[in-house]
Coordinates of N, CA and C in Angstrom, one line a residue:
X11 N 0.8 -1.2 0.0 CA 0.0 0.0 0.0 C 0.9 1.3 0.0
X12 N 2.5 1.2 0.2 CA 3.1 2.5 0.2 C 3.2 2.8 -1.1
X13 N 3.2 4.0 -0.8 CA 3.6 4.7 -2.3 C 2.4 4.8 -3.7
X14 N 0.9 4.3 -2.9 CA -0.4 4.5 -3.5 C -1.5 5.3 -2.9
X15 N -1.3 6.2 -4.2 CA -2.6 7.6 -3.2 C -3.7 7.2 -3.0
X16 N -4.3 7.4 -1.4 CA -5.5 6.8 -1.0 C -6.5 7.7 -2.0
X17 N -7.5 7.2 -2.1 CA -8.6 7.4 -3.1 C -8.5 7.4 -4.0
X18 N -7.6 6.7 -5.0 CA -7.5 6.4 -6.2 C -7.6 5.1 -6.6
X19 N -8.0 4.7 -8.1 CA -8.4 3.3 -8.5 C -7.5 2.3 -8.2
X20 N -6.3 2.7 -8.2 CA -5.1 1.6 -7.8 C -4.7 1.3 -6.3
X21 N -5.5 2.4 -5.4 CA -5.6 2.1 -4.0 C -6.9 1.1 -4.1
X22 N -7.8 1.6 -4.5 CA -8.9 0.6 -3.7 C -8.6 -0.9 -4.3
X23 N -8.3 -1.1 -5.6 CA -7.5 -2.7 -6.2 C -6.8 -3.0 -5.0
X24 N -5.5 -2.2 -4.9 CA -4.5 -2.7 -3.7 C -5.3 -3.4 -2.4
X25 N -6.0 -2.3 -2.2 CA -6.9 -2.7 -0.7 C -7.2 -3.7 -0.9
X26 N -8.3 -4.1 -2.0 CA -9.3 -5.5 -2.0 C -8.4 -6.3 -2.2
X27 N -7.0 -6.2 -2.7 CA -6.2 -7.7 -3.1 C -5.5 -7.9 -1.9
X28 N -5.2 -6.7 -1.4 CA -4.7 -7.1 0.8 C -5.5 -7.6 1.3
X29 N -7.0 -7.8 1.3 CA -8.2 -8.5 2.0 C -8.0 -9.6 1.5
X30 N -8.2 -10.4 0.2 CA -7.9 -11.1 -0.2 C -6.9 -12.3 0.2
X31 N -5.8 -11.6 0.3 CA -4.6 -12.4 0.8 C -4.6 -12.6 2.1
X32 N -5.3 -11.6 2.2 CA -5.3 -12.0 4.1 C -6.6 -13.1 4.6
X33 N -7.6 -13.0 3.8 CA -8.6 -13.9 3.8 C -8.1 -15.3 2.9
X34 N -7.0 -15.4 2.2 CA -6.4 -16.5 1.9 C -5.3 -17.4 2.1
X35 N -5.0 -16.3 3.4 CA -4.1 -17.1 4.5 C -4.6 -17.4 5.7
X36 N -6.1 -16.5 6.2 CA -7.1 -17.6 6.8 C -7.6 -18.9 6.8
X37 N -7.8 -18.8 5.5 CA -9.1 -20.1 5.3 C -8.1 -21.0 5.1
X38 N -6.4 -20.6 5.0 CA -5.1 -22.2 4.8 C -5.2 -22.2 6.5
X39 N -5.5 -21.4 7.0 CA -5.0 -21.5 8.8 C -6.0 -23.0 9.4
X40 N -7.2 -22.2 8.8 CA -8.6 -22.9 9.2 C -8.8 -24.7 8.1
X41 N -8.4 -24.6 7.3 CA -8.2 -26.1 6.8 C -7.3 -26.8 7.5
X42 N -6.2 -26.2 7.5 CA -4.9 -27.0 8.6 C -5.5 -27.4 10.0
X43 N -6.4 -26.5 10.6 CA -7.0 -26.6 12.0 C -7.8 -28.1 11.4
X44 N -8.6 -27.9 10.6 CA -9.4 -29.2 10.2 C -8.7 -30.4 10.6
X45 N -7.8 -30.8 9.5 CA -7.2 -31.8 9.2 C -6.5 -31.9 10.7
X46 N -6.0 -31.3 11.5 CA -5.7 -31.5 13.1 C -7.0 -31.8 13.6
X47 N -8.1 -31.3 13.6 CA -9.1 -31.8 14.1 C -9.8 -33.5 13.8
X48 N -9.0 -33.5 12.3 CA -8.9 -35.4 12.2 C -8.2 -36.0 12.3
X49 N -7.4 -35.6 12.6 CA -6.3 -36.8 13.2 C -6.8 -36.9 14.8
X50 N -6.8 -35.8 15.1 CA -7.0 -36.0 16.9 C -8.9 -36.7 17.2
X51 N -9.3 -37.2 16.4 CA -10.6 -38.0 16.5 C -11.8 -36.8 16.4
X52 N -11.8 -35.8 16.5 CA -12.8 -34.6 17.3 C -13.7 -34.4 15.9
X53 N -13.2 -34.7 15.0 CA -14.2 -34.8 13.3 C -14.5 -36.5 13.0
X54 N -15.4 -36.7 12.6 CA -15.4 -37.7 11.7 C -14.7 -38.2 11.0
X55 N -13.7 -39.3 10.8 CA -12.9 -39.4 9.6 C -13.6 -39.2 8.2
X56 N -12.6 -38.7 7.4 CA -13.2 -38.0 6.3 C -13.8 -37.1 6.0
X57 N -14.6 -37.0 7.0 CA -14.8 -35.2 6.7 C -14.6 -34.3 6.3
X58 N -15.0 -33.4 5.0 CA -14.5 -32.7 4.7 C -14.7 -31.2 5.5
X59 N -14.4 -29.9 5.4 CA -14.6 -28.6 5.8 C -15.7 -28.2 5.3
X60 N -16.9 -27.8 5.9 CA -17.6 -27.4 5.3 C -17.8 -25.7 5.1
X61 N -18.5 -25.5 4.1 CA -17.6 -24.0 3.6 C -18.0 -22.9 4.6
X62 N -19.4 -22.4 5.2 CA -20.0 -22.6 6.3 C -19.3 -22.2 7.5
X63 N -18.9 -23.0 7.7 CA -18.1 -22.9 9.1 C -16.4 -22.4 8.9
X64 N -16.0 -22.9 7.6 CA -14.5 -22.1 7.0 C -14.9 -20.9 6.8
X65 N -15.9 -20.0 6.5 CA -16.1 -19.1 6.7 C -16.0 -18.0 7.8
X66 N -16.8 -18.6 8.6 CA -17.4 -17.8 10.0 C -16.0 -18.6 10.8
X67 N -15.1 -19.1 10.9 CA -13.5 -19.3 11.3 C -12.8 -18.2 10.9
X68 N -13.4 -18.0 9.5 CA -12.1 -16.7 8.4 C -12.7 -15.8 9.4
X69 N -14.1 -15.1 8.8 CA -14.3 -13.9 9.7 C -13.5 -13.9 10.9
X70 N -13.7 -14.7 11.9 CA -13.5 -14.5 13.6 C -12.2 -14.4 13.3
X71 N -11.5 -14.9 12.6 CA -9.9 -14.8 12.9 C -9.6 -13.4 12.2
X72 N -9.8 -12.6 11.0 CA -10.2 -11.8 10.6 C -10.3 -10.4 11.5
X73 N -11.7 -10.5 12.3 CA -12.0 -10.2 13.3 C -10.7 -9.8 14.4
X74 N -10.3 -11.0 15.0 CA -9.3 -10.4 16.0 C -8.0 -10.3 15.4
X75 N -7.3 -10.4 14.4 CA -6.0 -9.9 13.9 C -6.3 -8.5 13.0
X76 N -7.4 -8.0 12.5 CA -7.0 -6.4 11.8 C -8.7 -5.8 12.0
X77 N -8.9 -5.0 12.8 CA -10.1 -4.6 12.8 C -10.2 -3.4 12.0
X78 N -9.8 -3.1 11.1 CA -9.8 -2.4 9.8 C -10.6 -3.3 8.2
X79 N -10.0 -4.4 8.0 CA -10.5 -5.5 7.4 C -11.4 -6.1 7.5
X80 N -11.8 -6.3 8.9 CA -12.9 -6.8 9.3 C -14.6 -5.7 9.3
X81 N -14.3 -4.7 9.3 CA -15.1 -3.6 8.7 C -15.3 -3.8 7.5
X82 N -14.0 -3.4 6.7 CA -14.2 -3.5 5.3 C -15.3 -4.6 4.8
X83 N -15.0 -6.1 5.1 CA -15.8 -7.1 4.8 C -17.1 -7.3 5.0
X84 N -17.6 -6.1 6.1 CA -18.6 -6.3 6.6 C -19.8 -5.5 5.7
X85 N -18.8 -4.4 5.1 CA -19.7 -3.7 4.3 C -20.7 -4.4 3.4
X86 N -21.8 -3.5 3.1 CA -22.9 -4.1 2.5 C -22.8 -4.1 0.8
X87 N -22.8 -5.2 0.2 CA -22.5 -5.2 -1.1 C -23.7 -6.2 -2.0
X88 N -24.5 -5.8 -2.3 CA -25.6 -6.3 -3.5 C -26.3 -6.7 -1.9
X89 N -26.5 -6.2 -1.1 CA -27.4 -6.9 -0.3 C -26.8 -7.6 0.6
X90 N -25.5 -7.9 0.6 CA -24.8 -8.8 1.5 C -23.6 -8.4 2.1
X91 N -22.8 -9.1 2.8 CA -21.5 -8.8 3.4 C -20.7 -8.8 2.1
X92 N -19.5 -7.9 2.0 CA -18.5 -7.6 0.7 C -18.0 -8.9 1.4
X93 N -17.9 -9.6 2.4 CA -16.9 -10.2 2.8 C -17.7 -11.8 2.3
X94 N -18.7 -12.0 1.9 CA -19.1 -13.4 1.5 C -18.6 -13.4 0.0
X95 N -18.7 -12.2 -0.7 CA -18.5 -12.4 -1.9 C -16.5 -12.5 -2.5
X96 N -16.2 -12.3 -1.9 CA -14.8 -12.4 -1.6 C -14.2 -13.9 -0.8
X97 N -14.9 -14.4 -0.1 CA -14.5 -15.5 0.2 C -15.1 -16.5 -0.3
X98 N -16.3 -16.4 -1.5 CA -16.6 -17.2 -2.8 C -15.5 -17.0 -4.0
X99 N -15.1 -15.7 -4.1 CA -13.8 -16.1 -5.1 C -12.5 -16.6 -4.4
X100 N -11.9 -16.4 -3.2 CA -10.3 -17.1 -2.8 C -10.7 -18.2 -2.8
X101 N -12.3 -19.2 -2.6 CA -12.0 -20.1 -2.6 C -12.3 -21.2 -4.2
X102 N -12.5 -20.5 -4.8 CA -13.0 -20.5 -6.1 C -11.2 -20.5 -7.0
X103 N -10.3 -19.5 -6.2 CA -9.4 -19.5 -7.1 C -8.4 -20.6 -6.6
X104 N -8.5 -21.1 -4.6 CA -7.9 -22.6 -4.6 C -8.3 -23.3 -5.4
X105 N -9.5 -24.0 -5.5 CA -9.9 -24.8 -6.2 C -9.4 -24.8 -7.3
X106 N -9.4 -23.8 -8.3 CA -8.7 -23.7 -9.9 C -7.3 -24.2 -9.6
X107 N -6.8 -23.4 -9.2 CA -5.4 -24.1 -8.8 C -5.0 -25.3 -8.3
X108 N -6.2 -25.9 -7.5 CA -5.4 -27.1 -7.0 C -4.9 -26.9 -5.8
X109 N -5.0 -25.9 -4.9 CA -4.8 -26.0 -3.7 C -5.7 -26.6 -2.6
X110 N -6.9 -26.8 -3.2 CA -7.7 -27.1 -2.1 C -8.8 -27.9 -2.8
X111 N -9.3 -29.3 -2.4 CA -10.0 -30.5 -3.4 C -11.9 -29.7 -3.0
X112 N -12.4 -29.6 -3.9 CA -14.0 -29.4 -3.3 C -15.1 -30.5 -4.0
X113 N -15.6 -30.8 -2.9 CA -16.5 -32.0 -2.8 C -17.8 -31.6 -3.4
X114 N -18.0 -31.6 -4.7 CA -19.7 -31.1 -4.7 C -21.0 -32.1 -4.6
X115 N -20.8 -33.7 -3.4 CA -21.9 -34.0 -3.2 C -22.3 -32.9 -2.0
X116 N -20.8 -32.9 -1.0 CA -21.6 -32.2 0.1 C -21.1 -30.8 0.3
X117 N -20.5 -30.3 -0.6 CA -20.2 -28.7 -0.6 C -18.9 -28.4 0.3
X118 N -18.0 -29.5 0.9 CA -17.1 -29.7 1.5 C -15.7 -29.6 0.9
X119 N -14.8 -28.8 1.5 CA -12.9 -28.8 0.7 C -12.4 -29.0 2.2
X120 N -11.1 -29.5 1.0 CA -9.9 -29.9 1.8 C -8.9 -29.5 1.1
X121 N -7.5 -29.3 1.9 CA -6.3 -29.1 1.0 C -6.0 -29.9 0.9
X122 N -5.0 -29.7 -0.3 CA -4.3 -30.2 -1.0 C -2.5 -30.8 -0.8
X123 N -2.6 -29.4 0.5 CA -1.0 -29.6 0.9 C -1.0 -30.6 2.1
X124 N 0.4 -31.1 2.3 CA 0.9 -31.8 3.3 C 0.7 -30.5 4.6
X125 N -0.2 -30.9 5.4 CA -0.3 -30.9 7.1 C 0.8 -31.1 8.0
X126 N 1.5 -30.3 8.1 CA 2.6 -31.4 9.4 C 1.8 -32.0 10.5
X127 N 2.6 -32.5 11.3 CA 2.0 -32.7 12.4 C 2.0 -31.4 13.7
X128 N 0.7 -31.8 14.5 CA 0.4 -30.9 15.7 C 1.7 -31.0 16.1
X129 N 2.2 -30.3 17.1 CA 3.4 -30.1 18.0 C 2.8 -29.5 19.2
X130 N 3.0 -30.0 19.8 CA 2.7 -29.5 21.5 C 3.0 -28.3 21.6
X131 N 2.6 -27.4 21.8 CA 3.3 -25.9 22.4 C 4.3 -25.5 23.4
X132 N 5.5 -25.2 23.6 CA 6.0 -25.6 24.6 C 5.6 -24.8 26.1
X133 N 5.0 -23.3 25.6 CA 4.5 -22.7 26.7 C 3.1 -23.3 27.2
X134 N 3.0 -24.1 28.6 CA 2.3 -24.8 29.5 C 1.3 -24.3 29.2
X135 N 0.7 -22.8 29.0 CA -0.6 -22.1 29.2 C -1.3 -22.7 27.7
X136 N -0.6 -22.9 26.7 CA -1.4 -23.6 25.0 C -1.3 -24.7 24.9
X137 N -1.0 -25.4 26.2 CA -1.3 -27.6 26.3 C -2.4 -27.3 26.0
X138 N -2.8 -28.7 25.8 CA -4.2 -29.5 25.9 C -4.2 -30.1 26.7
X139 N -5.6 -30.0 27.4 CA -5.8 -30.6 28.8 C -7.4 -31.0 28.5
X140 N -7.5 -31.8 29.2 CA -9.3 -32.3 29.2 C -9.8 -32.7 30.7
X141 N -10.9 -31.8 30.9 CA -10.9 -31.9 32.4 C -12.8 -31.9 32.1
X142 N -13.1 -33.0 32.8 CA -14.8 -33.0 32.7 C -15.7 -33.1 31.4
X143 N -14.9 -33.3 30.6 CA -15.4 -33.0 28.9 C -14.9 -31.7 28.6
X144 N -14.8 -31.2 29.1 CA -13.9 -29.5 28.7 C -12.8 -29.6 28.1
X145 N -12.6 -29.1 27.2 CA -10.9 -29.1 26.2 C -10.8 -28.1 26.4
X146 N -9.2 -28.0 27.2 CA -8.2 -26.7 27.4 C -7.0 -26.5 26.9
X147 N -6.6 -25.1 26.6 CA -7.1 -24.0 27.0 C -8.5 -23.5 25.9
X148 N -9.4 -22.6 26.9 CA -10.7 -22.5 25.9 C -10.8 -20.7 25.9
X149 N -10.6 -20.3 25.0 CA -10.5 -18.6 24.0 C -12.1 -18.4 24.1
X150 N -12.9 -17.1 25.0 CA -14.0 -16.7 24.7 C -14.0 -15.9 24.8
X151 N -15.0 -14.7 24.6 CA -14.8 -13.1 24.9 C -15.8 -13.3 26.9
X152 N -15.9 -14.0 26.9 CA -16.4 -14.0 28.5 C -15.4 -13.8 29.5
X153 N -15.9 -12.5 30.1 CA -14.7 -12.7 31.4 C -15.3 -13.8 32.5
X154 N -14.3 -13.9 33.8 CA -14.6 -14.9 34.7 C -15.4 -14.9 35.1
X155 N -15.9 -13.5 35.5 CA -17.7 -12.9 35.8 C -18.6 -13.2 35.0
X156 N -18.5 -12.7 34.2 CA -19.7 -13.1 33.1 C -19.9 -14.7 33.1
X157 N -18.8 -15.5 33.2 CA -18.7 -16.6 32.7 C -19.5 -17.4 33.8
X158 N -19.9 -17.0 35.6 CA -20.3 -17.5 36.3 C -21.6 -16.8 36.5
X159 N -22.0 -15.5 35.9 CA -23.0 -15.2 36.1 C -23.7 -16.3 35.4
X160 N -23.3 -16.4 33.4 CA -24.1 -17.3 33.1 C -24.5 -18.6 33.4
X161 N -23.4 -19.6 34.7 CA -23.5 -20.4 35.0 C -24.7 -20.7 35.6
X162 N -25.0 -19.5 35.8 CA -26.0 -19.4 37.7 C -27.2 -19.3 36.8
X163 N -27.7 -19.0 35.4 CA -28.4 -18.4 34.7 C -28.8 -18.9 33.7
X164 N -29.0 -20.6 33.7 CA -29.0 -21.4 32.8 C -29.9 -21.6 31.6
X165 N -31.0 -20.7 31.8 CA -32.3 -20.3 31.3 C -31.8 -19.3 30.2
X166 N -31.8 -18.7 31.3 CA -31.1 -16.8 30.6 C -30.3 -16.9 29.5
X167 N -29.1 -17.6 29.5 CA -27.9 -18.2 28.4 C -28.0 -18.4 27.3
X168 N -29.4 -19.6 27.9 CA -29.4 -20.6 26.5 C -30.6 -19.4 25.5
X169 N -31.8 -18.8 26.1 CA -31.8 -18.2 25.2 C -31.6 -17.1 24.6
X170 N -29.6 -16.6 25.6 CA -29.3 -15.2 24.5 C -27.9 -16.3 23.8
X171 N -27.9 -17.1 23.9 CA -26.7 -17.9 23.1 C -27.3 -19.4 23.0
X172 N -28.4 -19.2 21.6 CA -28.9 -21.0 21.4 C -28.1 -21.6 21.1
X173 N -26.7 -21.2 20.7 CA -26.0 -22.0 19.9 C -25.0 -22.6 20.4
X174 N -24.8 -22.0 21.7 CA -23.5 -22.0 22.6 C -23.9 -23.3 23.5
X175 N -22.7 -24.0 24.0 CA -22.9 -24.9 24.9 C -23.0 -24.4 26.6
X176 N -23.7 -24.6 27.4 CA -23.9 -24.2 28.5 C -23.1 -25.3 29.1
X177 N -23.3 -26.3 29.2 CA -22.8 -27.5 30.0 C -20.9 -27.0 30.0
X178 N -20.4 -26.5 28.5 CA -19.0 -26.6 28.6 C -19.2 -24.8 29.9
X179 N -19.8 -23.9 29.8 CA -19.0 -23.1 30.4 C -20.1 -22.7 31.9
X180 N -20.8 -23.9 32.2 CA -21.1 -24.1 33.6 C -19.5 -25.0 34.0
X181 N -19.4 -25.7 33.3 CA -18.3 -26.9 33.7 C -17.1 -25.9 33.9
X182 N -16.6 -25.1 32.8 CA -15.4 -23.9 33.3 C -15.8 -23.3 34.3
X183 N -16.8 -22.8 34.5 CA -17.1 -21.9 35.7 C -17.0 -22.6 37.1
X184 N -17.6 -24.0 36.8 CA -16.8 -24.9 37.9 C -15.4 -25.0 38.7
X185 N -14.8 -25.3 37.3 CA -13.3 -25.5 37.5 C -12.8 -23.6 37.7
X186 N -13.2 -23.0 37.4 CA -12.7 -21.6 37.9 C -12.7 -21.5 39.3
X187 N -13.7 -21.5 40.0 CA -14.9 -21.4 41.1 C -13.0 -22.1 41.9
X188 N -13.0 -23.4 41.4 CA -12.3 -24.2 42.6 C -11.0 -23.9 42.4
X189 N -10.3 -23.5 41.5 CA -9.0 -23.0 41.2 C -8.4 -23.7 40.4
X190 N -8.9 -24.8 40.3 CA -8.4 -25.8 38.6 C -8.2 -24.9 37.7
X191 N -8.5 -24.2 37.1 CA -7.9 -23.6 36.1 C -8.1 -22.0 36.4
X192 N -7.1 -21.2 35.8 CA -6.8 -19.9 36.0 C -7.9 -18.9 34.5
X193 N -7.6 -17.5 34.7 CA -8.0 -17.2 33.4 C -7.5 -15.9 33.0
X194 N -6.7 -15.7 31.4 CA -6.1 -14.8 31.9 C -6.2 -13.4 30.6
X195 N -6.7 -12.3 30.5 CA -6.9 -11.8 30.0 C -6.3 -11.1 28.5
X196 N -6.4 -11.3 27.2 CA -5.8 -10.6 26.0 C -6.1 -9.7 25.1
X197 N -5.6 -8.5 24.9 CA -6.2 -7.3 24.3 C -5.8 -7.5 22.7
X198 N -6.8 -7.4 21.6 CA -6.4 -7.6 20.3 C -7.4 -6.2 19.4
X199 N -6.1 -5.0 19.2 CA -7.3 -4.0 18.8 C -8.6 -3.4 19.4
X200 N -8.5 -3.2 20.7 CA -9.4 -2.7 21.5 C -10.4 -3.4 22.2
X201 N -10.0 -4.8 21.5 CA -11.3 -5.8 22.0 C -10.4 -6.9 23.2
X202 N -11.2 -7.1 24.5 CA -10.7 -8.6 25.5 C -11.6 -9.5 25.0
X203 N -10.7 -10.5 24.9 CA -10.7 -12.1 25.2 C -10.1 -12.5 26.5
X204 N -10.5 -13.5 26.8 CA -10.1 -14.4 28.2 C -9.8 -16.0 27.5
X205 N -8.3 -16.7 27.7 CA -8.0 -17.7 27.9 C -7.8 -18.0 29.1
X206 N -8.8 -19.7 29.0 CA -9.0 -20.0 30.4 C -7.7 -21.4 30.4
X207 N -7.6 -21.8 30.9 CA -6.0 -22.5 31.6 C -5.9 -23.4 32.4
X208 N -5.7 -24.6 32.1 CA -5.6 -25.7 33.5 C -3.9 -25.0 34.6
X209 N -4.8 -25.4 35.6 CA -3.5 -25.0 36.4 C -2.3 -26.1 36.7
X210 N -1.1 -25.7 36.6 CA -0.5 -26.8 36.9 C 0.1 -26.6 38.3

């Protein structure tokens, strides 16, 4: 973008091809997650990614790494997010290429590239831990407050989040409650998240 005058036709190209790339180094982050998510049992084998959910992954990640971008996408275009129609072409131009296989019985891709393997984290706080059916560490915009109000509020929860599991963040509020796990706060662009943490 240096050295291109804002408001001009070759800025706004530049812009939308920085969204682009950055929405196409997403959706490689979010396949790679996949394919970890099949080896470690937590998918179906075979399963492919459905486009769906590699989407609303892109957004959220999107979301907390450039809150400039994540605007932009949001914008209204023929009626819809600029950002749906953009992530029907990157993934439109994997496919042409060959980066990424798409299934059209069930509208499902996968890549194309070799996955390495997961690698443990070596910093203790990004293990994996499983405590009660809970998989840790767990990334939510809930602080530890919020997270026990909704505990207490099981009604309340489920119908401002139908979608959300209550059982997993009564169960964290649990292990909060007794000191099993810690929680610790991260600023990304003006917005907190809270990663919560088995303690060791």
């Amino acid at each position: 973008m240096r050295g291109i005058e804002p408001g001009t036709e070759n800025f706004g190209i530049a812009r939308l091809q920085l969204v682009m790339d950055f929405m196409n180094q997403a959706i490689r982050w979010g396949l790679e997650a996949h394919v970890q998510g099949l080896r470690q049992g937590e998918i179906p084998p075979g399963k492919g990614c459905q486009q769906g959910l590699l989407e609303a992954a892109t957004f959220g990640l999107i979301e907390l790494e450039d809150s400039e971008i994540f605007e932009l996408i949001n914008m209204e275009n023929q009626g819809k997010p600029l950002g749906d129609m953009l992530f029907g072409e990157v993934i439109r131009a994997l496919v042409s290429d060959n980066t990424v296989l798409y299934n059209p019985q069930d509208g499902t891709v996968m890549p194309t590239w070799e996955v390495p393997p997961f690698e443990p984290p070596a910093d203790p706080e990004l293990q994996d831990h499983t405590l009660d059916g809970v998989k840790y560490p767990v990334a939510t915009v809930l602080s530890p407050e919020e997270l026990q109000h909704w505990a207490m509020n099981r009604e309340e929860f489920k119908a401002k989040f139908p979608n959300a599991s209550y059982t997993k963040v009564a169960t964290t509020a649990m292990h909060l409650i007794n000191g099993v796990v810690y929680a610790t706060a991260h600023e990304h662009f003006g917005k907190t998240s809270y990663l919560y943490t088995v303690r060791h």
